[in-house]
Amino acid sequence: MDALYHVSPFTGYVYPNETIIPWTVMIVVYPFMTGLVAGAFSVSSMYHVFGMENFKPVARFALLTALCFMLFVPMTLLLHLGQPQRAFNAMITPHMTSAFAAFGYFAAFYAILLILEVWFAFRADNVIRARNSTGFTRTFYRAITLWSDDISEKAQSYDHKWMLTLAIVGIPAAHGLHGYVGFVFGSLKSREWWGSDMMPVIFLFSAIISGVAVLIVLYTLVSKLRKTPIDESCVRGMAGALWGFLMFTLLLEGLEFANVVYKAKEGIEIIMEYVTGPLFYRYFVFQFGLGAILPIIVLGLMFARAVRGKAFIVGAVICALLVLMNVFLMRWNVVISGQEIAKTMRGLLTYHDPGGREGYGAAFSVLMGPLILLFILTRIMPPWKDMTEEG
Amino acid sequence: MKRKGSGGDIKSGRRAFLRGLGKAVASVSALMIGGAGLIGKKGASHAAVLKPDIPPIPDYDWTQHDWGYGIDATRCIGCLRCVEACKAENNVVPTANHFRTWVERYVWLEGEERPMVDSHSDPGNIAASGSEKEYRFDNRYQGKKIDKAFFVPKICNHCRHPSCVQVCPTGATFKTHDGAVLIDHDYCIGCQYCVQACPYGARFFDYERQVTEKCTWCYHRITKGLKPACVEVCPVGARIFGDMNNEASDISKFLRENRVQVLKPETGNAPTCFYIGLDKEVS
């Protein structure tokens, strides 16, 4: 029925205009994907900037992963906008008081930085591929190196210098971009569930864990598919990072919730009714319990008991999958839950899938897009071995 | 001779090419300058708080007015003519979930500490009216003992510090010089950030036009010296509108003679919609 367009069922009293929840699952996927970008970039920087050798097997793969997710981030917003063809209005005539005005610039800057970083990281490889091939393939690789043909030591050290500089700029840029996404929610005073100073920090930490987790999963999966041995010290390094950052994330999220409950401002009754009712499973059981506490315990035990070999890899992958669930639920429990608690503070709504371009199907497609692109890119530019090192 | 001639050909060819290039550069730069000018113009007209340059409305100078809205909740009888008038006057999407103005009903049943609250968009009330385009409150409390009950009309507060305007990424929504908060529907990108930011639930997404919508105080009427439709039709004078710059106006009188309140003052939004007859339970 056209008239009852996207109406969400509610209990108690909600403002009439609130019965249509404004921000849909697309706005859940949006911070989830930017988080993966920031996290994956961090993993790549562990090797490229901090020289941690055990991250080397995934360093370039992490860069490609970050790039693929970044290229699909705007898709979530464009699908959400009522007038996507006007999206550039925000960049042509930015309204500077808006917490969202600079997003276009930030995102564009970061996407360009990622493209440059990838270009330098794969330039020498692509030159060698061009030299070793003929016909169309040769032209293609010549084109993506922008017809550069110099892989002398001097040229390569120049590449490395640029990569280091870009990565050093990229770390604050990636984290800035994601902290900024947290600010978009945290700076709103209209919703008790969002308006918190801790929101950017929580978003940032959960971004890092999601990026590390997605790389653990993708790296082991790709190694299985390619039938190549999994570098255990690499997975160990990533699992360690995951374990450490996960504890911080859990602590921050716990503190945030404790603050809301302890301050017990006006409307706390409805918040308590919500968290103990509809939110109980997806917040306490899945996000906190299965998504954070369980992986912390499992990873801790595996490190304490010095578990090695296949058992460690399987354990790490399961924990990484749980963490990905945790972070997705965290985004859901911020974006959707914030809107399920009515601004009247006397009613609760239930999110209703609007279908169409903002439905679950579209959201799933947008999430799969980067993986398909990643599959294609790793075929064109395999990130596994440095061809210049092979000689 | 031949050589010279061919040289001349090359030269003239080069000259023609340069001339062409010059023309091309000139026209491209003209286009760019023009484009930049247009962009600059657009940018200027979409700044958050507009400079008091007079908009092209005949016989109206927005620097001369400071509109204000008053609501006397003790007078409202919940007849909902205001809601229907608003929908008709402003072509608001005809559903029970999109309103520029609405009315809430607060009822304390005997012995209850907190009130029962509903609005005309409650499914029970829609069932009672039988249509999503007509509104009435049902008789759900008939036969029950009631300690206290009243209606509260709600509308966009046209805040002095509107959080919706603050968050708009393009400046499509803006505060006018005469106090109204308006939306440029040709510039809105439909992100709904403003819908989130409004603490009062006054904004909604117009799914037919794919842009955000809200009360304009019937800007097309007030700039012609008329009253907003809701004020015009209210049979009991619960809605008051006028120019706060004019001491003799209804709103100035209302503000002088009453101790008024605003909704959610803690947000710092500073509404210019003033109430009398509220209760602590109204938010």
XYZ file of C-alpha atoms in Angstrom, chain A residues 101-298:
198
model
C 30.124 18.928 4.672
C 33.755 17.873 4.502
C 33.047 14.187 3.992
C 33.210 14.440 0.206
C 36.643 16.094 0.370
C 37.929 13.692 3.017
C 36.738 10.654 1.142
C 38.033 11.911 -2.217
C 41.402 12.799 -0.720
C 41.694 9.409 0.900
C 40.587 7.502 -2.205
C 43.205 9.337 -4.293
C 45.836 8.626 -1.656
C 44.954 4.934 -1.732
C 45.087 4.806 -5.525
C 48.527 6.475 -5.503
C 49.772 4.140 -2.784
C 48.590 1.103 -4.746
C 50.099 2.498 -7.941
C 53.532 2.883 -6.356
C 53.293 -0.458 -4.551
C 52.620 -2.355 -7.770
C 54.467 -0.226 -10.313
C 57.639 -2.297 -10.511
C 55.627 -5.540 -10.709
C 53.497 -4.151 -13.498
C 56.550 -2.991 -15.451
C 57.951 -6.521 -15.245
C 54.570 -7.958 -16.314
C 54.493 -5.607 -19.273
C 57.986 -6.660 -20.287
C 57.105 -10.352 -20.013
C 53.958 -10.141 -22.110
C 52.912 -9.246 -25.615
C 50.006 -7.753 -27.508
C 47.003 -6.460 -25.613
C 48.261 -7.661 -22.215
C 51.445 -5.707 -22.725
C 49.565 -2.549 -23.715
C 47.290 -2.992 -20.705
C 50.151 -3.242 -18.207
C 52.014 -0.422 -19.954
C 48.889 1.683 -19.534
C 48.382 0.970 -15.852
C 52.002 1.870 -15.141
C 51.311 5.060 -17.115
C 54.032 3.984 -19.584
C 56.803 4.065 -17.026
C 59.493 1.502 -17.708
C 62.160 2.173 -15.133
C 62.784 -0.471 -12.495
C 66.325 0.493 -11.681
C 67.278 0.507 -8.037
C 67.030 4.277 -8.007
C 63.508 4.233 -9.416
C 62.421 1.593 -6.932
C 63.838 3.456 -3.970
C 61.894 6.454 -5.257
C 58.736 4.289 -5.285
C 59.414 3.210 -1.726
C 59.985 6.754 -0.581
C 56.596 7.750 -1.990
C 54.893 4.728 -0.470
C 56.279 5.520 2.940
C 55.234 9.160 2.712
C 51.756 8.272 1.488
C 51.354 5.634 4.197
C 52.440 8.084 6.882
C 49.891 10.604 5.596
C 47.414 7.760 5.118
C 47.334 6.625 8.747
C 45.915 9.877 10.135
C 43.776 10.256 7.003
C 42.206 6.796 7.344
C 41.610 7.198 11.037
C 40.492 10.775 10.626
C 37.964 9.675 8.030
C 36.546 7.078 10.331
C 36.615 9.118 13.528
C 34.731 11.680 11.479
C 32.019 9.137 10.697
C 31.669 8.601 14.451
C 31.336 12.361 14.914
C 28.423 12.466 12.457
C 26.468 10.401 14.966
C 28.079 11.542 18.223
C 27.486 15.225 17.521
C 23.696 14.926 17.242
C 21.954 16.191 20.353
C 18.547 15.006 19.259
C 19.160 11.362 20.146
C 20.254 10.206 23.572
C 21.625 6.968 22.119
C 23.971 8.814 19.733
C 24.946 12.098 21.320
C 28.143 10.998 23.032
C 31.688 12.328 23.034
C 32.998 8.786 22.986
C 31.333 7.878 19.716
C 34.266 8.822 17.383
C 36.746 6.882 19.524
C 34.510 3.821 19.658
C 34.048 3.964 15.905
C 37.785 4.209 15.425
C 38.699 1.236 17.578
C 35.981 -0.943 16.131
C 37.233 0.080 12.674
C 40.696 -1.226 13.438
C 39.444 -4.576 14.734
C 37.128 -5.015 11.755
C 39.955 -4.348 9.291
C 42.302 -6.804 11.004
C 39.531 -9.398 11.242
C 38.547 -9.108 7.589
C 42.179 -9.607 6.565
C 42.583 -12.702 8.744
C 39.494 -14.168 7.078
C 40.355 -13.101 3.519
C 44.033 -14.060 3.769
C 43.340 -17.593 5.024
C 40.473 -18.028 2.584
C 42.560 -16.893 -0.382
C 45.464 -19.105 0.707
C 43.102 -22.095 0.803
C 41.737 -21.229 -2.627
C 45.210 -20.743 -4.068
C 46.426 -23.877 -2.242
C 49.404 -21.991 -0.860
C 50.721 -22.408 2.701
C 49.364 -19.963 5.265
C 52.092 -17.916 6.911
C 51.397 -18.638 10.563
C 53.535 -15.856 11.982
C 51.535 -13.427 9.855
C 48.206 -14.737 11.190
C 49.710 -14.699 14.702
C 50.654 -11.048 14.278
C 47.188 -10.109 13.083
C 45.498 -12.199 15.803
C 47.628 -10.443 18.416
C 46.634 -7.026 17.089
C 43.009 -8.148 17.032
C 43.177 -9.359 20.621
C 44.724 -6.148 21.927
C 42.484 -3.714 20.093
C 39.391 -5.801 20.813
C 39.912 -5.340 24.538
C 40.104 -1.572 24.115
C 36.986 -1.602 21.975
C 35.010 -3.650 24.466
C 36.111 -1.414 27.300
C 35.099 1.750 25.442
C 31.735 0.337 24.406
C 31.091 -0.858 27.932
C 32.003 2.561 29.326
C 29.704 4.253 26.859
C 26.777 2.106 27.929
C 27.646 2.522 31.610
C 27.616 6.296 31.117
C 24.121 6.289 29.633
C 22.776 4.065 32.410
C 24.580 5.756 35.293
C 23.784 9.308 34.246
C 20.178 8.117 33.911
C 18.956 11.276 32.252
C 15.374 11.936 31.267
C 14.008 9.014 29.271
C 16.216 6.377 30.897
C 13.105 4.253 31.519
C 12.540 3.831 27.810
C 16.241 3.118 27.185
C 16.230 0.420 29.864
C 13.041 -1.025 28.445
C 14.736 -1.103 25.057
C 18.071 -2.636 26.055
C 16.475 -5.304 28.208
C 13.840 -6.018 25.579
C 14.367 -5.835 21.802
C 18.071 -5.018 22.105
C 19.028 -7.708 24.610
C 20.162 -10.416 22.206
C 21.742 -8.340 19.517
C 23.523 -6.060 22.010
C 24.489 -8.062 25.073
C 24.479 -11.607 23.758
C 25.765 -11.204 20.193
C 27.707 -7.931 20.143
C 29.277 -8.081 23.605
C 29.144 -11.781 24.473
C 29.797 -13.728 21.297
C 31.395 -10.904 19.339
C 33.834 -9.555 21.924
C 34.159 -11.498 25.198
C 34.315 -14.939 23.566
C 37.058 -14.011 21.037
C 39.050 -12.263 23.775
C 38.947 -15.435 25.881
C 39.670 -17.788 22.980
